[in-house]
Tab-separated table of C-alpha atoms and ligand atoms in Angstrom:
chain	number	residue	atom	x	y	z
A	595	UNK	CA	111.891	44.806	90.073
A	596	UNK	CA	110.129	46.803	92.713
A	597	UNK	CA	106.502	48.303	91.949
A	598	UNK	CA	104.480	51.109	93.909
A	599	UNK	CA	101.289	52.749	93.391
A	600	UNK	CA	101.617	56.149	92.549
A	601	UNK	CA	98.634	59.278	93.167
A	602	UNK	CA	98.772	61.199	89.444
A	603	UNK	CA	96.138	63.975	89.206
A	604	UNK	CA	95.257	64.065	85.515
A	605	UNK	CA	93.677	66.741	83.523
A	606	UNK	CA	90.456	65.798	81.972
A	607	UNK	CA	88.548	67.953	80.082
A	608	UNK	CA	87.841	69.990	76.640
A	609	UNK	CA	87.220	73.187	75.370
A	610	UNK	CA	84.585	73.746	77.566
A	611	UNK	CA	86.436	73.341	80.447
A	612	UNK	CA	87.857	70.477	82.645
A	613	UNK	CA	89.462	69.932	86.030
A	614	UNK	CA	92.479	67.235	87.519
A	615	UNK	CA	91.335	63.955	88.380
A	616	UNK	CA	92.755	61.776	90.906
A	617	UNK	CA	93.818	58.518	90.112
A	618	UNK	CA	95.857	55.660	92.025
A	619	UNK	CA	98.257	54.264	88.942
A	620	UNK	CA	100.899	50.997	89.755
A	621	UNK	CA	104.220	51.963	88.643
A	622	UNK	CA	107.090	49.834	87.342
A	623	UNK	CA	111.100	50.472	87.861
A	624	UNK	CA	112.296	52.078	84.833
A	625	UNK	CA	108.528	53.355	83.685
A	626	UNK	CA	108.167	57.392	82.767
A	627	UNK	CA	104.983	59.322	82.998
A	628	UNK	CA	104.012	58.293	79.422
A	629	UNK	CA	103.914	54.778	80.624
A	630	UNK	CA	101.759	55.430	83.298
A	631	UNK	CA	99.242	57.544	81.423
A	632	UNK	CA	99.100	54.458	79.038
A	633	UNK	CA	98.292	52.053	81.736
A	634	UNK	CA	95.731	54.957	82.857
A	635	UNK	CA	94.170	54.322	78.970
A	636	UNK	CA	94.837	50.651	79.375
A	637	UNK	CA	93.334	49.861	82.402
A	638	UNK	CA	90.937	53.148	83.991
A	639	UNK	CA	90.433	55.461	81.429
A	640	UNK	CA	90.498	53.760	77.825
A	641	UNK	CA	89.013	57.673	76.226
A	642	UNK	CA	92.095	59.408	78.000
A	643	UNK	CA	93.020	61.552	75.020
A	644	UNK	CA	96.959	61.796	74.742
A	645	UNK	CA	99.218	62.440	71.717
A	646	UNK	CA	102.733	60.752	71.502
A	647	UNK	CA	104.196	58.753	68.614
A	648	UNK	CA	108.005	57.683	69.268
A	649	UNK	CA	108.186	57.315	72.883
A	650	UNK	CA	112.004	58.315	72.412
A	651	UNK	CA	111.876	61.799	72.589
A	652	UNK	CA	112.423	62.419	68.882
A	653	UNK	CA	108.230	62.862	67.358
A	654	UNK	CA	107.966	66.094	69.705
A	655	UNK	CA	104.278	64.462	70.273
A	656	UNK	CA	104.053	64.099	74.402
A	657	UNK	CA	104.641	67.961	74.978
A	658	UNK	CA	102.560	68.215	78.550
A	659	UNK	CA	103.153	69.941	81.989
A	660	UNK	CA	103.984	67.942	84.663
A	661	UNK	CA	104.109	69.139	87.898
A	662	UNK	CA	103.410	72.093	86.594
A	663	UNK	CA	106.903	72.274	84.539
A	664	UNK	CA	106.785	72.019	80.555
A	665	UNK	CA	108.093	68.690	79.778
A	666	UNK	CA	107.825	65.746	77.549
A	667	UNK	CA	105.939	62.863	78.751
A	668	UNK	CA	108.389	60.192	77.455
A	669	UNK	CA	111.151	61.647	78.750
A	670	UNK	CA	109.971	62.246	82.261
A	671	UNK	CA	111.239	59.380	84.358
A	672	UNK	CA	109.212	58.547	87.024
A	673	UNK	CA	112.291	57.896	89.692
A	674	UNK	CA	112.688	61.768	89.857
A	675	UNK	CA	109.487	62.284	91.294
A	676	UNK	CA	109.692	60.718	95.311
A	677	UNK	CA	106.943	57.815	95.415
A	678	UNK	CA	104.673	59.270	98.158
A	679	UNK	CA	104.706	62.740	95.758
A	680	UNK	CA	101.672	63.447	93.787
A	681	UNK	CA	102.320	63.656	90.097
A	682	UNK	CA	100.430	66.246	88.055
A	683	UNK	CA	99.697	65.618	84.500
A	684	UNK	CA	97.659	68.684	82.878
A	685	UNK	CA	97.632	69.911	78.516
A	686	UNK	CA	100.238	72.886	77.508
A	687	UNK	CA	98.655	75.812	78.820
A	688	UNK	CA	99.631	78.232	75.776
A	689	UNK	CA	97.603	76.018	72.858
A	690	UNK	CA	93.903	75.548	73.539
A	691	UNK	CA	92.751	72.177	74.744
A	692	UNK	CA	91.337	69.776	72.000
A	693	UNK	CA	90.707	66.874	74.741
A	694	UNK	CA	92.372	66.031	77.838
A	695	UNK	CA	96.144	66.017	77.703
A	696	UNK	CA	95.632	66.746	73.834
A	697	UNK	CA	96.276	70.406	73.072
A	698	UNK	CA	95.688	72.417	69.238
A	699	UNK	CA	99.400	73.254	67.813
A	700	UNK	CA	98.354	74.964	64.572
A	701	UNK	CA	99.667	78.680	65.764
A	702	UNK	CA	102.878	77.214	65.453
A	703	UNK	CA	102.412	76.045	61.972
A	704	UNK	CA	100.721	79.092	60.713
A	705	UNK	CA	104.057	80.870	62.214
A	706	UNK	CA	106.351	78.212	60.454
A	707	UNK	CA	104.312	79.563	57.005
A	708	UNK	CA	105.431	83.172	57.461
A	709	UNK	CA	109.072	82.350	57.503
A	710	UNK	CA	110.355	82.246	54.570
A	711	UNK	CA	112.167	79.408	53.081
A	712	UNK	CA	115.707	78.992	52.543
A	713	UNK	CA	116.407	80.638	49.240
A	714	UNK	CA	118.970	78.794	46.970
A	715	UNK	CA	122.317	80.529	45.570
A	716	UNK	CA	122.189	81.994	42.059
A	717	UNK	CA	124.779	79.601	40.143
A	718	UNK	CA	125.223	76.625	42.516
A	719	UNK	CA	123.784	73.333	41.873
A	720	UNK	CA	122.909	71.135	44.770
A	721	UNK	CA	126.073	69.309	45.493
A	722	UNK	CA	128.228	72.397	44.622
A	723	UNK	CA	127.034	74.288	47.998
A	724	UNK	CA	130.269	74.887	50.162
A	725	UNK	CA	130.071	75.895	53.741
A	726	UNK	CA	132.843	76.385	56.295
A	727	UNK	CA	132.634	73.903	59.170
A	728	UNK	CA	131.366	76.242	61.891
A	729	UNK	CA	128.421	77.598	59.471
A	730	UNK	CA	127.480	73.974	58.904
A	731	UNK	CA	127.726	73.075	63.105
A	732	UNK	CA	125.884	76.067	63.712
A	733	UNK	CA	122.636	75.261	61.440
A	734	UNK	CA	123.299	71.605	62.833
A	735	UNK	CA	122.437	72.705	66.288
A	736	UNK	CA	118.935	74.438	65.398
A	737	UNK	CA	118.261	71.472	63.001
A	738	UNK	CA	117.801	69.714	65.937
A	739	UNK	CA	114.512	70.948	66.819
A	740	UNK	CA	111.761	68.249	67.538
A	741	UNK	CA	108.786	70.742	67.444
A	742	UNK	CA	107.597	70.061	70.547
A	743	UNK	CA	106.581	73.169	70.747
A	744	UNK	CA	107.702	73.445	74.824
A	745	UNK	CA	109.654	77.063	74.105
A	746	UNK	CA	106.895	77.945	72.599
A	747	UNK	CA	104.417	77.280	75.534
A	748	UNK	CA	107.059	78.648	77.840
A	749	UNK	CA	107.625	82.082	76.718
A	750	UNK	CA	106.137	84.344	78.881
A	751	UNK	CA	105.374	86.556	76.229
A	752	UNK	CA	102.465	84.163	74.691
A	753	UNK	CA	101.892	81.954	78.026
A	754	UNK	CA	99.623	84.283	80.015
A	755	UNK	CA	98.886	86.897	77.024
A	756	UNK	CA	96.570	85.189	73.951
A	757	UNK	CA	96.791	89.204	72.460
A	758	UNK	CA	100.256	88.793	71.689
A	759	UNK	CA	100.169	85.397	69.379
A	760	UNK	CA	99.451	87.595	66.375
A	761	UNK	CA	102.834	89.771	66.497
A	762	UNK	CA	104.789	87.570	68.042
A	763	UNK	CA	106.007	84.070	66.339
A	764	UNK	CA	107.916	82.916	69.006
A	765	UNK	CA	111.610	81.384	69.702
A	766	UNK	CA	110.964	78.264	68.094
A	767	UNK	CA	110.838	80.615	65.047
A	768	UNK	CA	112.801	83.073	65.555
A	769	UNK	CA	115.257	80.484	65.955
A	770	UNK	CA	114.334	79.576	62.188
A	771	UNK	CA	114.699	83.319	61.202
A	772	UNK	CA	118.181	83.642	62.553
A	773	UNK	CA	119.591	80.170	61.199
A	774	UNK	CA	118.697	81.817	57.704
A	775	UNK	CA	119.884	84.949	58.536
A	776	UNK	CA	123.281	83.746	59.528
A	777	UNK	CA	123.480	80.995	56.625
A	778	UNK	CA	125.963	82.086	54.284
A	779	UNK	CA	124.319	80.860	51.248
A	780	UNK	CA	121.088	81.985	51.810
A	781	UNK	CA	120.305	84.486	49.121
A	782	UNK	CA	117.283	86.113	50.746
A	783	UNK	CA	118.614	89.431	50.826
A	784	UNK	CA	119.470	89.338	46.556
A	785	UNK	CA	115.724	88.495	46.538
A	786	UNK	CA	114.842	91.382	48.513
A	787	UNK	CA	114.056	89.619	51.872
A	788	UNK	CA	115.477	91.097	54.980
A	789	UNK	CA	115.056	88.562	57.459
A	790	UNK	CA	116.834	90.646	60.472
A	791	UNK	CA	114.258	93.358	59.822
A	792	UNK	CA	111.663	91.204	59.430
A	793	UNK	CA	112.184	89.595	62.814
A	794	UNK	CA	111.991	92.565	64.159
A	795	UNK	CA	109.093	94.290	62.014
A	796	UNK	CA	106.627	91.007	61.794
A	797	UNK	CA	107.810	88.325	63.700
A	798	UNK	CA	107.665	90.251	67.302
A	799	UNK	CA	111.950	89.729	68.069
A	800	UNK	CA	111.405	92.713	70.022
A	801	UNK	CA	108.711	91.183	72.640
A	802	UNK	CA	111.640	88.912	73.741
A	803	UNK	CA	113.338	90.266	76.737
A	804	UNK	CA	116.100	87.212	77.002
A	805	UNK	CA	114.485	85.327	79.803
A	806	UNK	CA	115.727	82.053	78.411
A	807	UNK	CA	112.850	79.939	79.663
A	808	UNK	CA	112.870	78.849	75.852
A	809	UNK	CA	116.274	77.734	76.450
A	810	UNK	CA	115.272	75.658	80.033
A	811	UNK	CA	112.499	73.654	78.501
A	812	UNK	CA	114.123	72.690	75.459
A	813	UNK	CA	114.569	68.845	75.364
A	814	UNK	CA	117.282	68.885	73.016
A	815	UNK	CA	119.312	71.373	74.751
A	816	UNK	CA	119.574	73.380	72.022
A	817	UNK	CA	120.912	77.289	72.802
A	818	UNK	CA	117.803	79.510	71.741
A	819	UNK	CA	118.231	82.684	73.343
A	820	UNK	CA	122.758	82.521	72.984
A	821	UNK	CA	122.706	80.982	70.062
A	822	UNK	CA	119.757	82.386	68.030
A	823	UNK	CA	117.998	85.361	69.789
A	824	UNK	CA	120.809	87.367	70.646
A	825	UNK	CA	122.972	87.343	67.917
A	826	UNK	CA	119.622	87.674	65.907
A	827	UNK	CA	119.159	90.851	67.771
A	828	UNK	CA	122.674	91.962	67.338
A	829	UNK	CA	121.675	91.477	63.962
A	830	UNK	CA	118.809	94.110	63.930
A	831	UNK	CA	120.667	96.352	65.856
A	832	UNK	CA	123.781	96.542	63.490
A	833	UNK	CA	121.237	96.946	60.388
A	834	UNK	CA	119.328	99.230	62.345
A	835	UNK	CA	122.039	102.143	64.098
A	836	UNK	CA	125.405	101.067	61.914
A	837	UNK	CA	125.397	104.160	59.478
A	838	UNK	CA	127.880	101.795	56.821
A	839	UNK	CA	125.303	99.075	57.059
A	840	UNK	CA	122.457	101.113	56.464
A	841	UNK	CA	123.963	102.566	53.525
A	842	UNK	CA	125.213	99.510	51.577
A	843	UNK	CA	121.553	98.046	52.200
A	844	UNK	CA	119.855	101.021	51.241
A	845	UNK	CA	122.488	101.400	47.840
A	846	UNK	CA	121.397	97.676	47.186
A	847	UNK	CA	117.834	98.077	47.553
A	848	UNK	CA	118.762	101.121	44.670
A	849	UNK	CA	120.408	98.932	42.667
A	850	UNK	CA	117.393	96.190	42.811
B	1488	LIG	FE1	111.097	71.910	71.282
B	1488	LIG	FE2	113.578	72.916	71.573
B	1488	LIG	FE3	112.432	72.840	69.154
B	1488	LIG	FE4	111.546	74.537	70.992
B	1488	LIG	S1	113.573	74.559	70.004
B	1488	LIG	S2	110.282	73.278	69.654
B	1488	LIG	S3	111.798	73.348	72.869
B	1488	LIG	S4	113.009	71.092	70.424
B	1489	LIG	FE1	110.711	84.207	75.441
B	1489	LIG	FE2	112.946	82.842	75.175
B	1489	LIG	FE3	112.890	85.408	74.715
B	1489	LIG	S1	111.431	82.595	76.752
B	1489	LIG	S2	111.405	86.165	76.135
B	1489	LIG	S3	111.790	83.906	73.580
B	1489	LIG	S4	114.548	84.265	75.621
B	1490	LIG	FE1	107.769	61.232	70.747
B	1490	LIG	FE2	107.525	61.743	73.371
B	1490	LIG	S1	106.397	60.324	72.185
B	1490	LIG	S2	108.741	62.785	71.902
């Protein structure tokens, strides 16, 4: 096992304000950045403020940029990075800064709220819900979500523009909105919920111009903008400008 001492500049700070620090860490074969930011607490820095729980990539917890790229901390192995390079270690820049590399998440729960929740089928027990294979995959694949919130820290649309966090919910749940939207027994629409339009009316689907950084950051490789954004704007657009669609929804609306 070979070690090395590694420069890491390391954001310290709080809401006030804050700059990098340098600091000279030893690294291990096999280690990734969360390991050396714990031998940072461990051994320099024991009020280093940094959030992680599973160290498996599964809590979401260790969102950070490093090297300026939006990554998780426990999934950043440090043999990508060449051992003379300096590693940079700084708090999601789209959530305020609580302390250090610990950053405040709750727009992203206050977003979650507004969605809402799956609404059962009239008639059909739990247990008695049937699906066809390629509804059930599809659901599977947004299910997968950690929360790490990355997409949401990458999207240009809330990353360098605070105004926008109050129309705009972001992919993460967007992504919610069109898993819903596409689940065939979701029964939002008997109980007068339009989720389409609702994306598009109060959840901002219209701010996203398909850049797909959600899509790059994600750390379970989950298909945001093909999978989710686009057909959820297909979506809009058919309920929107098809004159048969607009009818039947405006003859059930009648009927409600
Ligand atoms: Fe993280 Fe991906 Fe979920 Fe976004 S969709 S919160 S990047 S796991
Ligand atoms: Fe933003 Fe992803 Fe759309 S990065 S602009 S939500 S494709
Ligand atoms: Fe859980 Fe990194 S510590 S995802």
């Amino acid at each position: 096992m070979t070690s090395y001492t590694a420069h890491f500049k390391v954001w310290r700070g709080d809401a006030a304000g804050g700059a990098l620090r340098d600091y000279e860490v030893e690294v291990n074969e096999g280690e990734v950045v969360l390991d050396i930011i714990h031998r940072l607490q461990a051994t320099r820095t024991p009020d280093l403020a940094v959030r992680w729980n599973c160290k498996a990539g599964k809590c979401g917890s260790c969102s950070a940029e490093i090297n300026g790229q939006p990554k998780l901390m426990c999934m950043t192995r440090m043999s990508v990075f060449a051992r003379d390079e300096t590693v940079t270690v700084a708090p999601m820049r789209a959530f305020p800064v609580v302390r250090d590399l610990v950053t405040d998440v709750s727009f992203n729960y206050a977003k979650a709220r507004e969605v809402p929740s799956f609404v059962p089928p009239k008639g059909l027990a739990p247990g008695e819900y049937r699906m066809a294979q390629v509804d059930v995959e599809r659901s599977q694949e947004f299910r997968k979500c950690i929360e790490c919130f990355l997409c949401q820290e990458t999207c240009h649309v809330v990353r360098d523009h605070e105004e926008n966090k109050s129309v705009f919910a972001g992919p993460r749940f967007l992504m919610r909105v069109a898993e819903l939207d596409m689940h065939p027994l979701d029964a939002a629409a008997e109980a007068g919920i339009d989720r389409a339009t609702s994306a598009q009316d109060e959840h901002g689907l219209g701010y996203c111009n398909i850049t797909k950084c959600c899509t790059e950051v994600c750390p379970e490789h989950i298909k945001i903008t093909d999978n989710a954004l686009i057909p959820l704007k297909e979506r809009v657009a058919d309920r929107t400008y098809d004159p048969l669609v607009w009818l039947g929804a405006k003859i059930r609306r009648r009927g409600q």
